[in-house]
Tab-separated table of C-alpha atoms and ligand atoms in Angstrom:
chain	number	residue	atom	x	y	z
A	16	MET	CA	84.760	84.105	123.460
A	17	LYS	CA	81.694	85.428	121.440
A	18	HIS	CA	82.073	88.759	119.367
A	19	LEU	CA	79.801	90.068	116.855
A	20	ILE	CA	81.846	91.275	113.841
A	21	ASP	CA	79.634	89.673	111.111
A	22	PRO	CA	76.269	88.727	110.976
A	23	THR	CA	77.450	85.162	110.409
A	24	ASP	CA	79.286	84.994	113.702
A	25	LEU	CA	75.852	84.307	114.831
A	26	THR	CA	74.056	80.947	114.223
A	27	LYS	CA	70.280	81.080	113.099
A	28	GLN	CA	69.479	79.821	116.585
A	29	GLU	CA	71.299	82.588	118.263
A	30	ILE	CA	69.731	85.353	116.128
A	31	ASP	CA	66.371	83.562	116.943
A	32	GLU	CA	67.165	83.736	120.581
A	33	ILE	CA	68.232	87.435	120.401
A	34	ILE	CA	65.065	88.551	118.452
A	35	SER	CA	62.914	86.553	120.579
A	36	LEU	CA	64.662	88.186	123.841
A	37	ALA	CA	64.125	91.599	122.158
A	38	GLN	CA	60.171	91.027	121.912
A	39	ASP	CA	60.262	89.854	125.508
A	40	ILE	CA	62.036	93.256	126.561
A	41	ILE	CA	59.599	95.034	124.474
A	42	ALA	CA	56.504	93.172	126.349
A	43	HIS	CA	58.270	93.165	129.931
A	44	ARG	CA	60.688	96.171	130.020
A	45	GLU	CA	60.686	96.141	133.878
A	46	ARG	CA	61.991	92.569	133.973
A	47	TYR	CA	65.205	93.673	132.423
A	48	GLN	CA	66.012	96.763	134.361
A	49	GLY	CA	68.974	96.125	136.415
A	50	SER	CA	70.213	92.866	134.721
A	51	MET	CA	73.472	94.884	133.720
A	52	SER	CA	73.826	96.765	136.783
A	53	HIS	CA	77.570	97.363	137.554
A	54	LYS	CA	78.419	96.228	134.005
A	55	LYS	CA	80.191	98.718	131.769
A	56	LEU	CA	79.815	99.234	127.890
A	57	ALA	CA	82.622	101.339	126.028
A	58	THR	CA	81.660	102.758	122.860
A	59	LEU	CA	84.418	103.664	120.404
A	60	PHE	CA	83.120	105.561	117.556
A	61	TYR	CA	85.873	106.564	115.000
A	62	GLU	CA	83.149	107.568	112.770
A	63	PRO	CA	80.041	109.606	113.064
A	64	SER	CA	76.642	108.050	114.552
A	65	THR	CA	73.471	109.051	115.774
A	66	ARG	CA	71.268	105.800	116.004
A	67	THR	CA	74.027	103.284	116.587
A	68	ARG	CA	75.855	105.065	119.495
A	69	LEU	CA	72.672	106.480	121.250
A	70	SER	CA	70.784	103.210	121.234
A	71	PHE	CA	73.661	101.365	122.477
A	72	THR	CA	73.985	103.808	125.168
A	73	SER	CA	70.160	103.979	125.902
A	74	ALA	CA	70.147	100.082	125.788
A	75	MET	CA	72.899	99.741	128.377
A	76	MET	CA	71.010	102.510	130.388
A	77	GLU	CA	67.966	100.652	130.349
A	78	LEU	CA	69.527	97.559	131.690
A	79	GLY	CA	70.951	99.634	134.513
A	80	GLY	CA	74.522	99.347	133.314
A	81	ASN	CA	77.057	102.305	132.538
A	82	VAL	CA	78.483	103.462	129.327
A	83	LEU	CA	81.986	105.216	128.951
A	84	GLY	CA	83.830	105.964	125.746
A	85	PHE	CA	84.203	108.463	122.689
A	86	SER	CA	82.406	109.605	119.815
A	87	ASP	CA	85.299	111.373	118.205
A	88	ALA	CA	88.548	109.397	118.135
A	89	ARG	CA	90.446	112.913	117.975
A	90	SER	CA	89.612	113.470	121.636
A	91	SER	CA	91.224	109.991	122.440
A	92	SER	CA	94.809	108.941	122.183
A	93	VAL	CA	94.268	107.529	118.703
A	94	SER	CA	95.026	111.184	117.891
A	95	LYS	CA	98.653	110.312	119.379
A	96	GLY	CA	98.855	107.561	116.985
A	97	GLU	CA	97.512	104.796	119.302
A	98	SER	CA	96.711	101.548	117.508
A	99	VAL	CA	93.143	99.973	117.294
A	100	GLN	CA	94.581	96.873	118.972
A	101	ASP	CA	96.320	98.881	121.821
A	102	THR	CA	93.185	101.009	122.328
A	103	VAL	CA	90.901	97.765	122.831
A	104	ARG	CA	93.663	96.246	125.160
A	105	VAL	CA	93.169	99.404	127.306
A	106	VAL	CA	89.579	99.738	127.105
A	107	GLY	CA	89.141	96.033	128.127
A	108	CYS	CA	90.710	96.921	131.461
A	109	PHE	CA	87.727	99.429	132.037
A	110	ALA	CA	84.753	97.895	130.264
A	111	ASP	CA	82.917	94.585	129.966
A	112	VAL	CA	81.917	94.834	126.450
A	113	ILE	CA	82.938	97.366	123.507
A	114	ALA	CA	81.052	98.485	120.731
A	115	MET	CA	83.045	100.067	118.052
A	116	ARG	CA	82.323	102.007	114.817
A	117	HIS	CA	85.681	102.427	112.493
A	118	HIS	CA	86.001	103.925	109.003
A	119	ILE	CA	88.545	101.266	108.196
A	120	GLU	CA	87.231	97.823	107.176
A	121	GLY	CA	88.075	95.093	109.352
A	122	ALA	CA	89.110	97.110	112.252
A	123	GLN	CA	87.109	95.349	114.756
A	124	LEU	CA	88.023	91.917	113.595
A	125	TYR	CA	91.490	92.790	113.949
A	126	ALA	CA	90.666	94.152	117.387
A	127	THR	CA	89.262	90.898	118.449
A	128	GLU	CA	92.697	89.238	118.146
A	129	VAL	CA	93.776	90.892	121.330
A	130	SER	CA	90.678	91.760	123.115
A	131	THR	CA	89.846	90.278	126.433
A	132	VAL	CA	86.144	91.424	126.072
A	133	PRO	CA	83.460	90.881	123.454
A	134	ILE	CA	83.608	93.300	120.747
A	135	ILE	CA	80.717	94.388	118.935
A	136	ASN	CA	81.015	95.770	115.146
A	137	ALA	CA	78.921	99.126	115.267
A	138	GLY	CA	79.939	99.461	111.494
A	139	ASP	CA	83.246	99.212	109.653
A	140	GLY	CA	83.481	101.190	106.377
A	141	SER	CA	81.689	99.801	103.662
A	142	HIS	CA	81.759	96.264	104.777
A	143	SER	CA	79.522	95.155	107.686
A	144	HIS	CA	76.851	96.433	110.155
A	145	PRO	CA	75.614	93.521	112.171
A	146	THR	CA	73.650	95.157	114.777
A	147	GLN	CA	71.677	97.203	112.065
A	148	THR	CA	71.065	93.746	110.706
A	149	LEU	CA	69.505	92.462	114.031
A	150	THR	CA	67.554	95.884	114.167
A	151	ASP	CA	66.218	95.035	110.470
A	152	LEU	CA	65.103	91.450	111.241
A	153	LEU	CA	63.306	92.453	114.336
A	154	THR	CA	61.639	95.226	112.380
A	155	ILE	CA	60.560	92.756	109.626
A	156	GLN	CA	59.279	90.289	112.025
A	157	ARG	CA	57.453	92.989	113.973
A	158	GLU	CA	56.065	94.375	110.684
A	159	LEU	CA	55.113	91.374	108.818
A	160	GLY	CA	54.637	88.613	111.517
A	161	HIS	CA	57.452	86.505	109.693
A	162	ILE	CA	60.881	86.811	107.927
A	163	ASP	CA	60.699	83.449	106.037
A	164	GLY	CA	59.282	83.723	102.704
A	165	ILE	CA	59.618	87.459	101.852
A	166	THR	CA	60.573	89.064	98.803
A	167	ILE	CA	63.028	92.044	99.793
A	168	GLY	CA	64.018	94.947	97.175
A	169	PHE	CA	67.277	96.527	98.105
A	170	CYS	CA	67.244	100.095	96.517
A	171	GLY	CA	69.802	102.769	96.165
A	172	ASP	CA	73.518	102.498	97.103
A	173	LEU	CA	74.157	98.806	97.199
A	174	ARG	CA	77.710	99.103	96.494
A	175	PHE	CA	78.803	100.940	99.754
A	176	GLY	CA	75.741	99.812	101.822
A	177	ARG	CA	77.100	97.961	104.340
A	178	THR	CA	73.545	97.516	105.967
A	179	VAL	CA	72.500	95.927	102.740
A	180	HIS	CA	75.631	93.469	102.913
A	181	SER	CA	74.965	92.297	106.275
A	182	LEU	CA	71.368	91.881	106.057
A	183	ILE	CA	71.540	89.786	102.829
A	184	LYS	CA	73.916	87.518	104.578
A	185	ALA	CA	71.665	87.304	107.470
A	186	LEU	CA	68.733	86.551	105.119
A	187	SER	CA	70.376	83.871	103.517
A	188	ARG	CA	69.615	81.858	106.772
A	189	TYR	CA	65.999	82.077	106.291
A	190	LYS	CA	63.590	79.865	103.898
A	191	ASP	CA	62.516	81.220	100.575
A	192	ILE	CA	63.875	84.557	100.527
A	193	LYS	CA	63.964	86.434	96.919
A	194	VAL	CA	66.042	89.472	96.564
A	195	ILE	CA	65.648	92.261	94.027
A	196	LEU	CA	68.431	94.645	93.480
A	197	ILE	CA	67.461	98.236	92.381
A	198	ALA	CA	70.579	100.246	91.699
A	199	PRO	CA	72.333	102.257	89.086
A	200	ASP	CA	75.380	100.739	87.461
A	201	GLU	CA	77.932	102.581	89.759
A	202	LEU	CA	76.399	101.400	92.840
A	203	LYS	CA	75.482	97.550	92.293
A	204	LEU	CA	75.926	95.017	94.845
A	205	PRO	CA	79.693	93.823	95.118
A	206	ASP	CA	80.179	90.650	93.294
A	207	TYR	CA	81.412	88.937	96.959
A	208	ILE	CA	77.732	89.227	98.182
A	209	LYS	CA	76.230	87.938	94.854
A	210	GLN	CA	78.566	84.924	94.532
A	211	ASP	CA	79.491	83.995	98.115
A	212	VAL	CA	76.164	84.651	99.621
A	213	CYS	CA	73.286	84.857	97.122
A	214	GLU	CA	74.581	82.128	94.722
A	215	ARG	CA	76.401	80.020	97.154
A	216	THR	CA	73.221	79.992	99.545
A	217	GLY	CA	70.869	79.761	96.660
A	218	ILE	CA	69.115	83.100	97.374
A	219	PRO	CA	67.210	83.975	94.032
A	220	TYR	CA	68.120	87.616	93.094
A	221	ARG	CA	67.711	89.914	89.998
A	222	GLU	CA	68.873	93.122	89.111
A	223	VAL	CA	66.376	95.912	87.790
A	224	ALA	CA	66.705	99.371	86.641
A	225	THR	CA	63.545	101.075	88.070
A	226	MET	CA	61.441	100.990	91.288
A	227	GLU	CA	58.239	100.906	89.398
A	228	GLU	CA	58.766	97.567	87.604
A	229	VAL	CA	58.996	95.665	91.092
A	230	MET	CA	56.995	97.679	93.651
A	231	GLY	CA	53.936	95.254	93.374
A	232	GLU	CA	56.030	92.423	94.133
A	233	LEU	CA	57.645	93.561	97.555
A	234	ASP	CA	56.909	92.561	101.133
A	235	VAL	CA	59.849	94.817	102.214
A	236	LEU	CA	61.414	97.894	100.449
A	237	TYR	CA	65.044	98.369	101.896
A	238	MET	CA	65.921	102.103	100.979
A	239	THR	CA	69.412	103.364	101.377
A	240	ARG	CA	71.127	106.730	101.245
A	241	VAL	CA	73.864	107.188	98.629
A	242	GLN	CA	76.814	107.719	100.952
A	243	LYS	CA	78.650	110.545	99.869
A	244	GLU	CA	81.522	109.864	102.376
A	245	ARG	CA	82.400	106.604	100.565
A	246	PHE	CA	83.057	107.962	97.155
A	247	LEU	CA	86.582	108.681	96.205
A	248	ASP	CA	85.273	110.735	93.063
A	249	GLU	CA	82.965	113.623	93.750
A	250	ASP	CA	81.555	113.497	89.939
A	251	GLU	CA	80.763	109.951	90.315
A	252	PHE	CA	78.696	110.994	93.506
A	253	ASP	CA	77.106	113.774	91.664
A	254	ARG	CA	76.046	111.549	88.833
A	255	VAL	CA	74.234	108.894	91.089
A	256	LYS	CA	73.155	110.852	94.020
A	257	ASP	CA	69.447	111.390	92.993
A	258	SER	CA	69.104	107.911	91.325
A	259	PHE	CA	65.991	106.533	93.296
A	260	VAL	CA	63.466	108.601	95.232
A	261	LEU	CA	60.511	107.038	97.077
A	262	ASP	CA	57.280	109.106	96.911
A	263	ALA	CA	53.628	108.743	97.595
A	264	ALA	CA	53.150	108.034	93.667
A	265	ARG	CA	55.606	105.100	93.872
A	266	MET	CA	54.072	103.612	97.290
A	267	SER	CA	50.655	103.787	95.447
A	268	LEU	CA	52.002	100.957	93.431
A	269	ALA	CA	53.048	98.678	96.493
A	270	LYS	CA	51.209	95.965	98.329
A	271	LYS	CA	48.746	96.980	101.002
A	272	LYS	CA	50.933	95.186	103.658
A	273	MET	CA	54.400	96.242	102.830
A	274	ALA	CA	57.175	97.412	105.011
A	275	VAL	CA	59.576	100.271	104.126
A	276	LEU	CA	62.776	100.031	105.979
A	277	HIS	CA	65.638	102.492	105.878
A	278	PRO	CA	68.826	102.436	108.417
A	279	LEU	CA	68.723	106.152	108.252
A	280	PRO	CA	69.973	108.740	108.147
A	281	ARG	CA	68.170	109.724	105.065
A	282	VAL	CA	68.923	112.668	102.863
A	283	ASN	CA	66.329	112.870	99.911
A	284	GLU	CA	65.816	109.316	98.827
A	285	ILE	CA	62.454	109.164	100.898
A	286	LEU	CA	60.291	112.239	100.554
A	287	THR	CA	58.763	113.233	103.910
A	288	GLU	CA	55.281	112.736	102.361
A	289	VAL	CA	55.832	108.973	102.739
A	290	ASP	CA	56.431	109.240	106.584
A	291	ALA	CA	52.832	109.283	107.309
A	292	ASP	CA	52.003	106.050	105.220
A	293	PRO	CA	51.501	103.257	107.879
A	294	ARG	CA	54.015	100.948	105.645
A	295	ALA	CA	56.573	103.504	106.339
A	296	ALA	CA	58.510	101.634	109.237
A	297	TYR	CA	61.920	103.319	109.488
A	298	PHE	CA	61.124	105.218	112.559
A	299	ARG	CA	59.644	102.280	114.557
A	300	GLN	CA	62.750	100.442	112.867
A	301	VAL	CA	65.056	102.992	114.895
A	302	GLU	CA	63.386	102.001	118.219
A	303	ASN	CA	63.817	98.352	117.567
A	304	GLY	CA	67.618	99.160	117.397
A	305	LYS	CA	67.469	99.882	121.105
A	306	PHE	CA	65.722	96.693	121.992
A	307	VAL	CA	67.616	94.452	119.916
A	308	ARG	CA	70.977	95.962	121.474
A	309	GLU	CA	69.651	95.391	124.869
A	310	ALA	CA	68.952	91.805	123.897
A	311	LEU	CA	72.408	91.522	122.343
A	312	ILE	CA	74.173	92.892	125.207
A	313	VAL	CA	72.385	90.423	127.616
A	314	LYS	CA	73.179	87.281	125.406
A	315	LEU	CA	76.714	88.332	124.893
A	316	HIS	CA	77.334	88.552	128.510
A	317	GLU	CA	75.363	85.276	129.094
A	318	TRP	CA	77.467	83.486	126.195
A	319	LYS	CA	80.727	84.931	127.063
A	320	ASP	CA	82.287	81.933	128.937
A	321	ASP	CA	80.047	79.223	127.320
A	322	PRO	CA	81.823	76.929	124.913
A	323	GLU	CA	78.387	76.246	123.143
A	324	HIS	CA	78.505	79.950	121.851
A	325	GLY	CA	81.927	80.464	120.630
A	326	MET	CA	82.923	82.100	117.219
A	327	PRO	CA	82.492	79.869	114.146
A	328	VAL	CA	85.397	77.592	113.384
A	329	GLN	CA	87.308	79.234	110.432
A	330	ASP	CA	89.598	77.490	107.854
A	331	GLU	CA	93.479	78.247	108.608
A	332	PRO	CA	94.482	81.663	106.985
A	333	VAL	CA	96.460	81.675	103.746
A	334	TYR	CA	99.612	83.678	104.163
A	335	ASP	CA	101.520	84.524	100.632
A	336	ASP	CA	104.070	87.100	100.803
A	337	THR	CA	103.605	88.013	97.172
A	338	LEU	CA	99.798	89.122	97.767
A	339	ARG	CA	98.561	92.299	99.195
A	340	CYS	CA	94.825	93.291	100.060
A	341	VAL	CA	93.788	95.681	97.237
A	342	ASN	CA	91.664	97.702	99.298
A	343	PRO	CA	92.991	101.068	100.609
A	344	LYS	CA	90.437	101.210	103.459
A	345	CYS	CA	91.236	97.792	104.819
A	346	ILE	CA	92.848	97.540	108.079
A	347	CYS	CA	95.830	95.678	106.766
A	348	ASN	CA	96.750	98.633	104.606
A	349	ASN	CA	96.128	101.191	107.491
A	350	GLU	CA	97.740	99.315	110.594
A	351	HIS	CA	100.282	96.597	111.157
A	352	ALA	CA	97.616	93.775	110.504
A	353	PRO	CA	99.119	90.967	108.475
A	354	HIS	CA	98.180	90.448	104.793
A	355	LYS	CA	96.242	87.268	105.149
A	356	PHE	CA	93.480	85.442	103.186
A	357	ARG	CA	90.823	83.017	103.241
A	358	ARG	CA	90.102	80.419	100.234
A	359	GLY	CA	86.380	80.443	99.407
A	360	GLU	CA	84.716	77.498	98.000
A	361	ASP	CA	85.138	78.841	94.595
A	362	ASP	CA	88.934	78.903	95.195
A	363	VAL	CA	89.098	82.558	95.136
A	364	LEU	CA	91.287	84.230	97.836
A	365	ARG	CA	90.102	86.956	99.614
A	366	CYS	CA	91.226	89.137	102.253
A	367	TRP	CA	90.677	87.988	105.796
A	368	TYR	CA	89.723	91.304	107.219
A	369	CYS	CA	87.646	92.967	104.512
A	370	ASP	CA	86.704	90.203	101.808
A	371	SER	CA	88.198	91.995	98.987
A	372	LYS	CA	88.781	89.799	96.191
A	373	VAL	CA	92.750	88.870	95.573
A	374	ARG	CA	92.619	86.620	92.748
B	411	LIG	N1	71.721	103.341	110.873
B	411	LIG	C1	72.952	103.806	111.386
B	411	LIG	O1	73.812	103.114	111.593
B	411	LIG	O2	72.780	105.049	111.690
B	411	LIG	P1	73.856	105.797	112.372
B	411	LIG	O3	75.114	106.206	111.287
B	411	LIG	O4	73.402	107.228	112.770
B	411	LIG	O5	74.540	105.332	113.679
């Protein structure tokens, strides 16, 4: 069965099909109304959301389907101690597809091991957010007319920014992508993305200290919020929270045809004076999120029982009783998920669920 847990669960061809269908839905919305009638989407949100949950809801409604679920796990039997796996087993009796957001990394992957319906990862901790990635790809395509060949600057919180991690993984499938990383030392991109994605797939990347030195090179500037909720140390958050702010003066250094993306919500990293600039694409990006989620729901339904569209083949997991995942926010340190690992091409072992390096 096809789930979407990580952007690499989709082949490049499948991503192209979803983006192309989303564009057709935008052009011919009436053709798709009713295509999911009598189908149900469950939205299980263990962590707050505005865009992702409501765009999934709106997408399913546009397709003529119905939506059930919770936006606060405390109102469900999770508050009585029900596990993620038991919850999806139960919800699979009521719904045809599940969109789940969880603060615990790897929770959705663990859930797929028992689910009878497709699971869509709507964000797991700092790890991954593949439907935001589809939104971002559609937005870049619509703003610039192409994705191949772009130079993209990621700015702000690249350490905890799951949307950044997922988008870099997806861009590794495209041609001639250049990545520029603009972040303070405390918020640099994790090594596993630099090594396993950029270096392994040959995406050139460089790290810089200021926005000004690269603004003129960028086709896309991807701004991110410094996420207070991910910090274990409040002093560290206070030191970096105002690191990079996009204003009209900095926009004046950019190309005439550049797109500013931001997964939102923003706090203060883009001043509102930028909103009227035609290159500010972040509110158009929100609307694209609804269309691309419509396309994803349609495609997952179409692919559900098609062996041509299964999950990617994985190497066998490595089990070693002497090893433990070191990430306190990983599912295997929060529920009874087994500590298991995958061996990368560099011979490094990483947690099966959250990708944390083991040795
Ligand atoms: N972009 C995004 O994931 O927004 P929400 O947290 O509001 O869903």
